[in-house]
Tab-separated table of C-alpha atoms in Angstrom:
chain	number	residue	atom	x	y	z
A	1	UNK	CA	-35.368	-87.462	155.216
A	2	UNK	CA	-31.927	-88.757	154.392
A	3	UNK	CA	-30.294	-87.103	151.412
A	4	UNK	CA	-26.698	-87.669	150.321
A	5	UNK	CA	-25.995	-83.988	149.621
A	6	UNK	CA	-23.073	-82.434	151.430
A	7	UNK	CA	-23.893	-79.355	153.442
A	8	UNK	CA	-22.042	-76.153	152.716
A	9	UNK	CA	-20.677	-73.993	155.526
A	10	UNK	CA	-19.761	-70.309	155.594
A	11	UNK	CA	-16.693	-69.223	157.534
A	12	UNK	CA	-17.188	-66.060	159.555
A	13	UNK	CA	-14.428	-64.036	161.132
A	14	UNK	CA	-15.143	-64.071	164.851
A	15	UNK	CA	-13.554	-60.636	165.253
A	16	UNK	CA	-16.253	-59.051	163.072
A	17	UNK	CA	-19.795	-59.177	164.536
A	18	UNK	CA	-22.797	-59.947	162.356
A	19	UNK	CA	-24.956	-57.115	161.135
A	20	UNK	CA	-27.462	-56.482	163.925
A	21	UNK	CA	-25.148	-58.080	166.509
A	22	UNK	CA	-23.832	-54.707	167.597
A	23	UNK	CA	-26.925	-54.276	169.751
A	24	UNK	CA	-25.966	-57.338	171.744
A	25	UNK	CA	-22.269	-56.536	171.927
A	26	UNK	CA	-22.835	-52.869	172.745
A	27	UNK	CA	-22.826	-49.441	171.096
A	28	UNK	CA	-19.882	-47.583	169.748
A	29	UNK	CA	-18.277	-47.530	173.212
A	30	UNK	CA	-18.998	-51.204	173.887
A	31	UNK	CA	-21.955	-50.535	176.224
A	32	UNK	CA	-25.604	-51.327	175.650
A	33	UNK	CA	-27.946	-48.400	175.149
A	34	UNK	CA	-31.283	-48.195	176.987
A	35	UNK	CA	-33.284	-48.578	173.766
A	36	UNK	CA	-31.389	-51.689	172.780
A	37	UNK	CA	-31.859	-53.244	176.213
A	38	UNK	CA	-35.569	-52.513	176.210
A	39	UNK	CA	-36.153	-53.726	172.662
A	40	UNK	CA	-34.237	-57.027	172.726
A	41	UNK	CA	-33.397	-59.176	169.708
A	42	UNK	CA	-35.473	-61.916	168.104
A	43	UNK	CA	-33.524	-65.049	167.301
A	44	UNK	CA	-34.170	-66.654	163.934
A	45	UNK	CA	-34.019	-70.117	165.489
A	46	UNK	CA	-37.042	-69.281	167.666
A	47	UNK	CA	-39.438	-68.169	164.930
A	48	UNK	CA	-43.022	-69.410	165.377
A	49	UNK	CA	-43.989	-72.530	163.460
A	50	UNK	CA	-46.550	-70.838	161.256
A	51	UNK	CA	-43.892	-68.361	160.030
A	52	UNK	CA	-41.314	-71.108	159.492
A	53	UNK	CA	-43.860	-73.074	157.494
A	54	UNK	CA	-44.388	-70.158	155.124
A	55	UNK	CA	-40.640	-69.607	154.713
A	56	UNK	CA	-39.810	-73.264	154.109
A	57	UNK	CA	-42.703	-73.648	151.642
A	58	UNK	CA	-40.933	-71.245	149.262
A	59	UNK	CA	-37.676	-73.195	149.265
A	60	UNK	CA	-36.565	-76.051	147.010
A	61	UNK	CA	-35.928	-79.494	148.476
A	62	UNK	CA	-32.163	-78.896	148.521
A	63	UNK	CA	-32.600	-75.504	150.240
A	64	UNK	CA	-34.927	-76.995	152.825
A	65	UNK	CA	-32.372	-79.669	153.562
A	66	UNK	CA	-29.585	-77.142	154.031
A	67	UNK	CA	-31.804	-74.999	156.261
A	68	UNK	CA	-32.658	-78.010	158.428
A	69	UNK	CA	-28.952	-78.433	159.262
A	70	UNK	CA	-28.668	-75.075	161.017
A	71	UNK	CA	-30.418	-75.790	164.318
A	72	UNK	CA	-32.888	-78.150	165.959
A	73	UNK	CA	-35.792	-75.667	165.534
A	74	UNK	CA	-35.331	-75.566	161.764
A	75	UNK	CA	-34.760	-79.329	161.633
A	76	UNK	CA	-38.169	-79.740	163.248
A	77	UNK	CA	-39.661	-77.214	160.820
A	78	UNK	CA	-38.498	-79.439	157.940
A	79	UNK	CA	-41.289	-81.870	158.851
A	80	UNK	CA	-44.088	-79.351	159.464
A	81	UNK	CA	-47.208	-80.231	157.435
A	82	UNK	CA	-47.594	-76.977	155.454
A	83	UNK	CA	-43.986	-77.115	154.233
A	84	UNK	CA	-44.886	-80.078	152.024
A	85	UNK	CA	-48.428	-79.041	151.145
A	86	UNK	CA	-47.435	-78.684	147.482
A	87	UNK	CA	-44.721	-80.876	145.969
A	88	UNK	CA	-43.183	-79.577	142.724
A	89	UNK	CA	-41.763	-82.251	140.444
A	90	UNK	CA	-39.319	-81.077	137.779
A	91	UNK	CA	-36.652	-82.767	135.711
A	92	UNK	CA	-33.938	-82.560	138.366
A	93	UNK	CA	-36.162	-83.213	141.388
A	94	UNK	CA	-34.602	-85.914	143.583
A	95	UNK	CA	-32.228	-86.754	140.737
A	96	UNK	CA	-28.567	-87.143	140.001
A	97	UNK	CA	-26.605	-86.186	136.927
A	98	UNK	CA	-25.717	-88.905	134.441
A	99	UNK	CA	-23.655	-88.512	131.313
A	100	UNK	CA	-25.358	-89.307	127.996
A	101	UNK	CA	-23.193	-89.711	124.889
A	102	UNK	CA	-25.727	-87.853	122.729
A	103	UNK	CA	-27.070	-85.194	125.112
A	104	UNK	CA	-24.293	-84.688	127.661
A	105	UNK	CA	-25.085	-84.571	131.355
A	106	UNK	CA	-28.757	-85.277	132.027
A	107	UNK	CA	-30.739	-85.494	135.321
A	108	UNK	CA	-31.749	-89.040	136.197
A	109	UNK	CA	-34.227	-89.853	138.966
A	110	UNK	CA	-32.515	-91.312	142.023
A	111	UNK	CA	-34.819	-94.080	143.234
A	112	UNK	CA	-33.241	-94.300	146.665
A	113	UNK	CA	-33.772	-90.573	147.276
A	114	UNK	CA	-37.325	-90.765	145.978
A	115	UNK	CA	-38.171	-93.731	148.188
A	116	UNK	CA	-36.637	-92.065	151.204
A	117	UNK	CA	-38.528	-88.854	150.430
A	118	UNK	CA	-41.902	-90.540	150.113
A	119	UNK	CA	-41.340	-92.602	153.267
A	120	UNK	CA	-40.545	-89.396	155.203
A	121	UNK	CA	-43.030	-86.845	153.935
A	122	UNK	CA	-45.358	-88.753	151.612
A	123	UNK	CA	-48.160	-88.570	154.133
A	124	UNK	CA	-47.850	-84.727	154.273
A	125	UNK	CA	-48.207	-83.987	150.557
A	126	UNK	CA	-51.505	-82.302	149.674
A	127	UNK	CA	-50.729	-81.227	146.104
A	128	UNK	CA	-48.622	-82.561	143.224
A	129	UNK	CA	-47.344	-80.236	140.518
A	130	UNK	CA	-45.620	-81.831	137.525
A	131	UNK	CA	-43.515	-79.594	135.290
A	132	UNK	CA	-41.525	-81.802	132.887
A	133	UNK	CA	-39.162	-80.272	130.343
A	134	UNK	CA	-37.120	-83.008	128.676
A	135	UNK	CA	-36.799	-85.887	131.144
A	136	UNK	CA	-40.156	-87.556	130.596
A	137	UNK	CA	-38.784	-90.839	131.925
A	138	UNK	CA	-38.230	-89.206	135.312
A	139	UNK	CA	-41.877	-88.146	135.383
A	140	UNK	CA	-42.983	-91.650	134.438
A	141	UNK	CA	-40.944	-93.292	137.197
A	142	UNK	CA	-42.030	-90.760	139.817
A	143	UNK	CA	-45.728	-91.247	138.992
A	144	UNK	CA	-45.312	-95.026	138.915
A	145	UNK	CA	-43.711	-95.210	142.376
A	146	UNK	CA	-46.158	-92.871	144.112
A	147	UNK	CA	-49.058	-94.684	142.428
A	148	UNK	CA	-47.695	-97.984	143.693
A	149	UNK	CA	-47.434	-96.566	147.222
A	150	UNK	CA	-51.070	-95.420	147.143
A	151	UNK	CA	-52.155	-98.801	145.782
A	152	UNK	CA	-50.486	-100.421	148.804
A	153	UNK	CA	-52.658	-98.275	151.064
A	154	UNK	CA	-55.770	-99.421	149.209
A	155	UNK	CA	-55.036	-103.152	149.537
A	156	UNK	CA	-57.620	-105.112	151.449
A	157	UNK	CA	-54.954	-107.256	153.095
A	158	UNK	CA	-53.310	-104.272	154.693
A	159	UNK	CA	-50.486	-101.868	153.851
A	160	UNK	CA	-46.860	-102.154	154.922
A	161	UNK	CA	-46.342	-99.939	157.942
A	162	UNK	CA	-43.621	-97.819	156.343
A	163	UNK	CA	-45.928	-96.863	153.436
A	164	UNK	CA	-48.980	-96.135	155.552
A	165	UNK	CA	-50.656	-92.836	154.594
A	166	UNK	CA	-48.374	-92.071	151.641
A	167	UNK	CA	-50.312	-89.894	149.187
A	168	UNK	CA	-53.589	-90.195	151.091
A	169	UNK	CA	-53.831	-86.414	151.669
A	170	UNK	CA	-53.334	-85.356	148.064
A	171	UNK	CA	-56.218	-83.078	147.018
A	172	UNK	CA	-54.829	-81.342	143.893
A	173	UNK	CA	-52.919	-82.469	140.807
A	174	UNK	CA	-51.413	-80.169	138.167
A	175	UNK	CA	-49.712	-81.447	135.041
A	176	UNK	CA	-48.243	-79.049	132.442
A	177	UNK	CA	-46.821	-80.751	129.367
A	178	UNK	CA	-44.156	-78.949	127.269
A	179	UNK	CA	-45.907	-79.523	123.955
A	180	UNK	CA	-43.754	-77.036	121.989
A	181	UNK	CA	-40.636	-78.864	120.772
A	182	UNK	CA	-39.417	-76.004	118.581
A	183	UNK	CA	-35.875	-74.720	118.881
A	184	UNK	CA	-35.394	-72.357	121.817
A	185	UNK	CA	-33.441	-69.942	119.605
A	186	UNK	CA	-36.688	-68.936	117.882
A	187	UNK	CA	-39.297	-68.093	120.552
A	188	UNK	CA	-42.000	-67.399	117.960
A	189	UNK	CA	-41.800	-70.818	116.286
A	190	UNK	CA	-44.230	-73.543	117.359
A	191	UNK	CA	-43.777	-77.275	116.787
A	192	UNK	CA	-46.405	-79.205	118.733
A	193	UNK	CA	-46.035	-82.745	120.022
A	194	UNK	CA	-48.555	-84.240	122.408
A	195	UNK	CA	-48.076	-86.631	125.283
A	196	UNK	CA	-49.250	-90.231	125.160
A	197	UNK	CA	-48.056	-93.815	125.406
A	198	UNK	CA	-46.616	-94.988	128.729
A	199	UNK	CA	-46.465	-91.440	130.165
A	200	UNK	CA	-50.169	-90.940	129.606
A	201	UNK	CA	-50.876	-94.398	131.048
A	202	UNK	CA	-48.871	-93.542	134.179
A	203	UNK	CA	-50.755	-90.260	134.540
A	204	UNK	CA	-54.131	-92.035	134.272
A	205	UNK	CA	-53.011	-94.620	136.802
A	206	UNK	CA	-52.037	-91.852	139.212
A	207	UNK	CA	-55.358	-90.039	138.758
A	208	UNK	CA	-57.249	-93.276	139.454
A	209	UNK	CA	-55.414	-93.653	142.790
A	210	UNK	CA	-56.362	-90.136	143.925
A	211	UNK	CA	-59.799	-90.875	145.258
A	212	UNK	CA	-60.115	-87.576	147.191
A	213	UNK	CA	-58.966	-85.295	144.384
A	214	UNK	CA	-60.678	-81.873	144.541
A	215	UNK	CA	-58.644	-79.925	141.931
A	216	UNK	CA	-57.287	-81.293	138.642
A	217	UNK	CA	-55.381	-79.353	135.987
A	218	UNK	CA	-54.168	-80.871	132.727
A	219	UNK	CA	-52.583	-78.360	130.368
A	220	UNK	CA	-51.368	-78.757	126.767
A	221	UNK	CA	-51.632	-82.516	126.495
A	222	UNK	CA	-52.401	-82.297	122.722
A	223	UNK	CA	-53.870	-85.782	122.491
A	224	UNK	CA	-55.367	-87.674	119.608
A	225	UNK	CA	-59.133	-87.898	119.510
A	226	UNK	CA	-59.324	-91.513	120.636
A	227	UNK	CA	-57.037	-90.768	123.607
A	228	UNK	CA	-58.928	-87.591	124.579
A	229	UNK	CA	-62.287	-89.407	124.602
A	230	UNK	CA	-61.024	-91.700	127.401
A	231	UNK	CA	-58.744	-89.297	129.269
A	232	UNK	CA	-61.068	-88.794	132.262
A	233	UNK	CA	-62.484	-92.313	132.552
A	234	UNK	CA	-60.456	-93.082	135.695
A	235	UNK	CA	-61.055	-89.635	137.217
A	236	UNK	CA	-64.788	-89.938	136.726
A	237	UNK	CA	-64.794	-93.344	138.390
A	238	UNK	CA	-62.779	-92.295	141.440
A	239	UNK	CA	-63.691	-88.595	141.910
A	240	UNK	CA	-67.164	-88.163	140.493
A	241	UNK	CA	-68.537	-86.728	143.746
A	242	UNK	CA	-65.494	-84.911	145.213
A	243	UNK	CA	-63.962	-82.981	142.298
A	244	UNK	CA	-64.564	-79.224	142.686
A	245	UNK	CA	-62.213	-77.636	140.152
A	246	UNK	CA	-61.256	-78.955	136.722
A	247	UNK	CA	-58.858	-77.332	134.232
A	248	UNK	CA	-58.471	-78.881	130.771
A	249	UNK	CA	-56.499	-76.669	128.379
A	250	UNK	CA	-55.741	-77.944	124.870
A	251	UNK	CA	-56.554	-81.575	125.475
A	252	UNK	CA	-56.581	-81.704	121.696
A	253	UNK	CA	-55.464	-79.284	118.999
A	254	UNK	CA	-58.630	-79.863	116.947
A	255	UNK	CA	-62.358	-79.822	117.648
A	256	UNK	CA	-63.069	-82.688	120.119
A	257	UNK	CA	-65.808	-82.212	122.778
A	258	UNK	CA	-64.926	-83.743	126.162
A	259	UNK	CA	-68.260	-85.071	127.447
A	260	UNK	CA	-66.838	-86.145	130.829
A	261	UNK	CA	-66.664	-82.561	132.107
A	262	UNK	CA	-70.445	-82.423	132.445
A	263	UNK	CA	-70.664	-85.581	134.545
A	264	UNK	CA	-68.906	-84.468	137.759
A	265	UNK	CA	-71.824	-83.894	140.112
A	266	UNK	CA	-70.251	-81.322	142.425
A	267	UNK	CA	-67.983	-79.454	140.042
A	268	UNK	CA	-67.865	-75.703	140.812
A	269	UNK	CA	-65.138	-74.223	138.563
A	270	UNK	CA	-64.374	-75.381	135.015
A	271	UNK	CA	-61.551	-74.080	132.783
A	272	UNK	CA	-61.515	-75.509	129.288
A	273	UNK	CA	-60.420	-74.587	125.782
A	274	UNK	CA	-63.199	-73.646	123.302
A	275	UNK	CA	-62.345	-76.505	120.885
A	276	UNK	CA	-63.253	-79.018	123.600
A	277	UNK	CA	-66.795	-77.681	124.184
A	278	UNK	CA	-69.896	-77.993	122.005
A	279	UNK	CA	-73.667	-77.800	122.350
A	280	UNK	CA	-73.905	-81.277	123.888
A	281	UNK	CA	-71.378	-80.386	126.582
A	282	UNK	CA	-73.306	-77.196	127.351
A	283	UNK	CA	-76.482	-79.256	127.737
A	284	UNK	CA	-74.774	-81.274	130.435
A	285	UNK	CA	-73.411	-78.143	132.141
A	286	UNK	CA	-76.899	-76.661	132.192
A	287	UNK	CA	-77.920	-79.417	134.625
A	288	UNK	CA	-74.730	-79.238	136.721
A	289	UNK	CA	-73.601	-77.168	139.694
A	290	UNK	CA	-70.849	-75.351	137.787
A	291	UNK	CA	-70.769	-71.674	138.739
A	292	UNK	CA	-67.777	-70.442	136.736
A	293	UNK	CA	-66.864	-71.545	133.232
A	294	UNK	CA	-63.640	-70.140	131.763
A	295	UNK	CA	-62.998	-70.557	128.050
A	296	UNK	CA	-59.238	-70.208	127.857
A	297	UNK	CA	-57.195	-69.730	124.700
A	298	UNK	CA	-53.398	-69.819	124.823
A	299	UNK	CA	-50.682	-69.686	122.227
A	300	UNK	CA	-51.188	-73.370	121.331
A	301	UNK	CA	-54.950	-73.082	120.875
A	302	UNK	CA	-56.125	-72.917	117.248
A	303	UNK	CA	-56.914	-69.367	116.065
A	304	UNK	CA	-60.376	-68.033	116.772
A	305	UNK	CA	-61.298	-68.123	113.093
A	306	UNK	CA	-60.595	-71.886	113.028
A	307	UNK	CA	-62.945	-72.645	115.964
A	308	UNK	CA	-66.709	-72.620	115.843
A	309	UNK	CA	-68.488	-71.111	118.880
A	310	UNK	CA	-71.374	-72.872	120.549
A	311	UNK	CA	-74.814	-72.013	119.255
A	312	UNK	CA	-76.922	-69.250	120.751
A	313	UNK	CA	-79.697	-71.775	121.378
A	314	UNK	CA	-77.432	-73.903	123.589
A	315	UNK	CA	-76.336	-70.866	125.591
A	316	UNK	CA	-79.951	-69.810	126.104
A	317	UNK	CA	-80.691	-73.265	127.548
A	318	UNK	CA	-77.728	-72.858	129.909
A	319	UNK	CA	-78.941	-69.407	131.038
A	320	UNK	CA	-82.424	-70.826	131.691
A	321	UNK	CA	-81.435	-74.012	133.540
A	322	UNK	CA	-78.292	-72.791	135.307
A	323	UNK	CA	-78.827	-69.055	135.980
A	324	UNK	CA	-75.895	-68.869	138.418
A	325	UNK	CA	-73.315	-69.822	135.770
A	326	UNK	CA	-70.861	-67.080	134.807
A	327	UNK	CA	-68.674	-67.384	131.734
A	328	UNK	CA	-65.163	-65.906	131.572
A	329	UNK	CA	-63.317	-65.426	128.256
A	330	UNK	CA	-59.520	-65.236	128.468
A	331	UNK	CA	-56.728	-65.380	125.918
A	332	UNK	CA	-53.010	-65.846	126.746
A	333	UNK	CA	-50.667	-65.555	123.786
A	334	UNK	CA	-47.560	-63.854	122.447
A	335	UNK	CA	-49.212	-63.216	119.085
A	336	UNK	CA	-52.051	-60.972	117.914
A	337	UNK	CA	-54.729	-63.326	119.219
A	338	UNK	CA	-58.379	-62.421	119.680
A	339	UNK	CA	-61.079	-63.843	121.934
A	340	UNK	CA	-63.647	-66.195	120.375
A	341	UNK	CA	-66.991	-64.613	121.190
A	342	UNK	CA	-69.841	-66.888	122.315
A	343	UNK	CA	-73.309	-65.617	121.280
A	344	UNK	CA	-75.837	-65.252	124.100
A	345	UNK	CA	-73.396	-66.552	126.710
A	346	UNK	CA	-73.554	-64.985	130.209
A	347	UNK	CA	-70.026	-63.562	129.913
A	348	UNK	CA	-68.829	-61.785	133.071
A	349	UNK	CA	-65.188	-61.069	132.132
A	350	UNK	CA	-63.009	-60.638	129.073
A	351	UNK	CA	-59.255	-60.605	129.796
A	352	UNK	CA	-56.506	-60.265	127.210
A	353	UNK	CA	-53.027	-61.389	128.208
A	354	UNK	CA	-51.562	-60.668	124.818
A	355	UNK	CA	-48.943	-57.930	124.374
A	356	UNK	CA	-49.666	-57.516	120.659
A	357	UNK	CA	-53.482	-57.464	120.562
A	358	UNK	CA	-54.964	-53.999	120.174
A	359	UNK	CA	-58.484	-52.746	120.827
A	360	UNK	CA	-60.430	-52.756	117.577
A	361	UNK	CA	-63.894	-51.401	116.878
A	362	UNK	CA	-65.169	-54.738	115.492
A	363	UNK	CA	-64.172	-56.726	118.584
A	364	UNK	CA	-65.217	-54.203	121.182
A	365	UNK	CA	-68.545	-53.256	119.609
A	366	UNK	CA	-69.417	-56.922	119.156
A	367	UNK	CA	-68.545	-57.606	122.816
A	368	UNK	CA	-70.671	-54.651	123.984
A	369	UNK	CA	-73.638	-55.742	121.913
A	370	UNK	CA	-73.416	-59.333	123.164
A	371	UNK	CA	-72.516	-58.893	126.837
A	372	UNK	CA	-73.522	-55.380	127.884
A	373	UNK	CA	-75.868	-56.658	130.628
A	374	UNK	CA	-73.480	-59.238	132.138
A	375	UNK	CA	-69.916	-57.907	131.613
A	376	UNK	CA	-68.156	-56.859	134.849
A	377	UNK	CA	-64.394	-57.140	134.031
A	378	UNK	CA	-62.594	-56.103	130.850
A	379	UNK	CA	-59.028	-55.223	129.988
A	380	UNK	CA	-55.632	-55.873	128.384
A	381	UNK	CA	-53.075	-56.839	131.024
A	382	UNK	CA	-49.579	-57.146	129.555
A	383	UNK	CA	-47.536	-54.294	128.223
A	384	UNK	CA	-46.356	-54.694	124.639
A	385	UNK	CA	-42.880	-56.059	124.075
A	386	UNK	CA	-42.365	-54.086	120.862
A	387	UNK	CA	-42.749	-50.316	120.950
A	388	UNK	CA	-44.210	-50.155	117.445
A	389	UNK	CA	-47.277	-52.214	118.392
A	390	UNK	CA	-48.789	-49.382	120.464
A	391	UNK	CA	-49.339	-45.832	119.233
A	392	UNK	CA	-47.227	-43.218	120.929
A	393	UNK	CA	-48.839	-40.933	123.421
A	394	UNK	CA	-49.252	-38.237	120.789
A	395	UNK	CA	-51.459	-40.228	118.406
A	396	UNK	CA	-54.471	-38.630	116.705
A	397	UNK	CA	-57.832	-38.841	118.439
A	398	UNK	CA	-59.428	-40.717	115.547
A	399	UNK	CA	-56.742	-43.418	115.701
A	400	UNK	CA	-57.074	-44.008	119.430
A	401	UNK	CA	-59.702	-46.160	121.253
A	402	UNK	CA	-60.993	-43.271	123.439
A	403	UNK	CA	-64.529	-43.306	122.044
A	404	UNK	CA	-64.698	-47.112	122.150
A	405	UNK	CA	-63.745	-47.234	125.839
A	406	UNK	CA	-66.297	-44.559	126.706
A	407	UNK	CA	-68.896	-46.574	124.795
A	408	UNK	CA	-67.950	-49.638	126.869
A	409	UNK	CA	-68.278	-47.673	130.138
A	410	UNK	CA	-71.696	-46.226	129.148
A	411	UNK	CA	-73.176	-49.431	127.743
A	412	UNK	CA	-72.158	-51.896	130.485
A	413	UNK	CA	-73.854	-50.865	133.759
A	414	UNK	CA	-72.320	-53.735	135.694
A	415	UNK	CA	-68.695	-52.969	134.742
A	416	UNK	CA	-66.646	-53.156	137.919
A	417	UNK	CA	-62.983	-53.438	136.789
A	418	UNK	CA	-61.353	-51.942	133.700
A	419	UNK	CA	-57.697	-52.057	132.612
A	420	UNK	CA	-56.518	-49.670	129.858
A	421	UNK	CA	-53.143	-50.163	128.205
A	422	UNK	CA	-53.579	-48.081	125.039
A	423	UNK	CA	-52.999	-44.391	124.480
A	424	UNK	CA	-55.880	-42.260	125.771
A	425	UNK	CA	-56.283	-38.691	127.038
A	426	UNK	CA	-56.930	-37.489	130.577
A	427	UNK	CA	-60.346	-36.280	129.400
A	428	UNK	CA	-61.211	-39.846	128.366
A	429	UNK	CA	-60.273	-41.093	131.841
A	430	UNK	CA	-62.639	-38.568	133.400
A	431	UNK	CA	-65.460	-39.466	131.007
A	432	UNK	CA	-65.015	-43.186	131.746
A	433	UNK	CA	-65.085	-42.594	135.506
A	434	UNK	CA	-68.293	-40.576	135.202
A	435	UNK	CA	-70.020	-42.825	132.677
A	436	UNK	CA	-69.435	-46.194	134.386
A	437	UNK	CA	-72.068	-46.542	137.089
A	438	UNK	CA	-70.429	-49.303	139.144
A	439	UNK	CA	-66.765	-48.953	138.215
A	440	UNK	CA	-64.542	-49.403	141.256
A	441	UNK	CA	-61.207	-50.567	139.874
A	442	UNK	CA	-59.612	-48.590	137.031
A	443	UNK	CA	-56.065	-49.374	135.893
A	444	UNK	CA	-54.425	-46.944	133.450
A	445	UNK	CA	-50.882	-47.002	132.057
A	446	UNK	CA	-49.396	-43.567	132.857
A	447	UNK	CA	-46.880	-43.773	129.988
A	448	UNK	CA	-49.691	-43.819	127.415
A	449	UNK	CA	-51.788	-40.972	128.878
A	450	UNK	CA	-52.031	-37.782	126.824
A	451	UNK	CA	-52.650	-34.571	128.737
A	452	UNK	CA	-55.610	-32.379	127.771
A	453	UNK	CA	-59.093	-32.590	126.240
A	454	UNK	CA	-59.185	-33.322	122.522
A	455	UNK	CA	-62.817	-34.466	122.486
A	456	UNK	CA	-65.192	-32.546	120.200
A	457	UNK	CA	-67.933	-30.952	122.240
A	458	UNK	CA	-71.024	-33.108	122.575
A	459	UNK	CA	-74.389	-31.276	122.245
A	460	UNK	CA	-75.654	-32.769	125.487
A	461	UNK	CA	-72.762	-31.327	127.501
A	462	UNK	CA	-73.460	-28.151	129.412
A	463	UNK	CA	-71.040	-25.223	129.427
A	464	UNK	CA	-70.224	-25.897	133.068
A	465	UNK	CA	-69.448	-29.552	132.420
A	466	UNK	CA	-67.297	-28.809	129.370
A	467	UNK	CA	-65.319	-26.156	131.295
A	468	UNK	CA	-64.805	-28.655	134.138
A	469	UNK	CA	-63.620	-31.308	131.692
A	470	UNK	CA	-61.117	-29.007	129.980
A	471	UNK	CA	-59.792	-27.584	133.229
A	472	UNK	CA	-59.416	-30.890	135.057
A	473	UNK	CA	-57.936	-32.708	132.052
A	474	UNK	CA	-55.169	-30.118	131.826
A	475	UNK	CA	-53.344	-31.571	134.854
A	476	UNK	CA	-52.436	-35.109	135.837
A	477	UNK	CA	-52.749	-34.292	139.524
A	478	UNK	CA	-56.192	-32.776	139.070
A	479	UNK	CA	-57.284	-35.802	137.006
A	480	UNK	CA	-56.120	-38.204	139.698
A	481	UNK	CA	-57.900	-36.222	142.436
A	482	UNK	CA	-61.148	-36.090	140.489
A	483	UNK	CA	-61.121	-39.778	139.549
A	484	UNK	CA	-60.384	-40.651	143.183
A	485	UNK	CA	-63.444	-38.674	144.231
A	486	UNK	CA	-65.721	-40.189	141.563
A	487	UNK	CA	-64.637	-43.781	142.198
A	488	UNK	CA	-64.605	-43.215	145.952
A	489	UNK	CA	-61.035	-44.552	145.984
A	490	UNK	CA	-58.810	-42.123	147.952
A	491	UNK	CA	-55.537	-43.701	146.822
A	492	UNK	CA	-56.278	-44.026	143.102
A	493	UNK	CA	-53.470	-42.975	140.769
A	494	UNK	CA	-52.095	-43.653	137.315
A	495	UNK	CA	-49.776	-46.648	137.193
A	496	UNK	CA	-46.151	-46.733	136.188
A	497	UNK	CA	-44.936	-49.424	133.777
A	498	UNK	CA	-43.762	-51.623	136.667
A	499	UNK	CA	-47.024	-51.193	138.604
A	500	UNK	CA	-49.129	-51.863	135.502
A	501	UNK	CA	-47.171	-55.015	134.740
A	502	UNK	CA	-47.805	-56.365	138.245
A	503	UNK	CA	-51.544	-55.530	138.199
A	504	UNK	CA	-53.978	-58.324	137.407
A	505	UNK	CA	-57.686	-58.477	136.621
A	506	UNK	CA	-57.909	-62.127	137.655
A	507	UNK	CA	-58.427	-61.239	141.299
A	508	UNK	CA	-61.644	-59.425	140.359
A	509	UNK	CA	-63.095	-62.627	138.873
A	510	UNK	CA	-64.988	-64.065	141.831
A	511	UNK	CA	-63.819	-67.672	141.986
């Protein structure tokens, strides 16, 4: 792939050996030791192809180009198939800087680089990921050119040899639109603008060309109703039988059911916002092969109070006709957002990715009453960004969610994974571990754990059990050992802030 970027070189003093080169040059006295001779040294230029593919896949296009200049082995790795399995398209991808009198220097798509790129590795691309920020014209031109190349391959009269196979292996398409045009100085402000016009037309043209598309994700398009009703016309025509995963988040900002999502005959996983689903859509899903339905709310989704859930009658029809369907409720927001509960839905997981949302009795009791026989995953993932939003570790027992979490553990026999961010006591952790019958994954923030047992004695507790609870809860080490034994998890421990931030409940959702 010919790129007109100059390579940069690093001058190295020949008198000073590289780190790790001492073994080849000799020890302190200039002679090789027996261990060094027996061990040998692996050369980076001779790494196996499957390792080079993984390394190159994490690099940008410019970094891959620079790496390919080092040696013949890495030049060959530049064209390995897995390196280009996912192609990320951003504002500056394959572009050059051009001065604009109003906006200063702006990235402009370089058509010669783009053409050279597609001619070289277009037949290797298996996934396209569009992440525009401000240069929407670059996205439009990129989609137009790659769509034209795929249309050449579909011509009955034959395709030019140089464009043969370009885009024919693409199986996934992700498009995330930056709908928030508010000033960056105020991260809390929201000013929504949706996509549309020529950019939407180019996106629909591209989706129509992808006849073997198996995964499609369209996020935050914020369309008008008349545009949303015809968004998936081309996809349904070209991928009705092959699409397996569909993600439609905030296609509109108001209530607008997308009927197309129930017409893909082999769809397995569906992620959609609750304002784009109604009883009629559920009726179609009841007769489909969808196994996992995620109702996702993010910071641009209307508040839960402004959205009407689907009726209990429609969900009962779904449970009768599609008993394998599992529903997952998830909210991702920077505000105090709550999950919109769906009555009688077969909800398997409830995940909050909201640093400001606290556990309340109304929300948790309602969730337990509605989903106690189906719920397997529950928790709040992100740590709060403001210290005042979470009670300190010395809060009163009545103000903490200890009793609510124990109620959750006792009432939901299928609960398998639980993440606790709020302030609780070590005694509560022990009670949760004993009460949850099938709990295997318990994540607790160590910084919010209060040492000791401040539970009032329950009449059904024996003297032996209460003494065990008080004694074990008096030590963090004893609590960790006992929970490890109960959960049959020998390496279980309380998580630090860094460990808790990296933990995720999504991996316990089986899709």
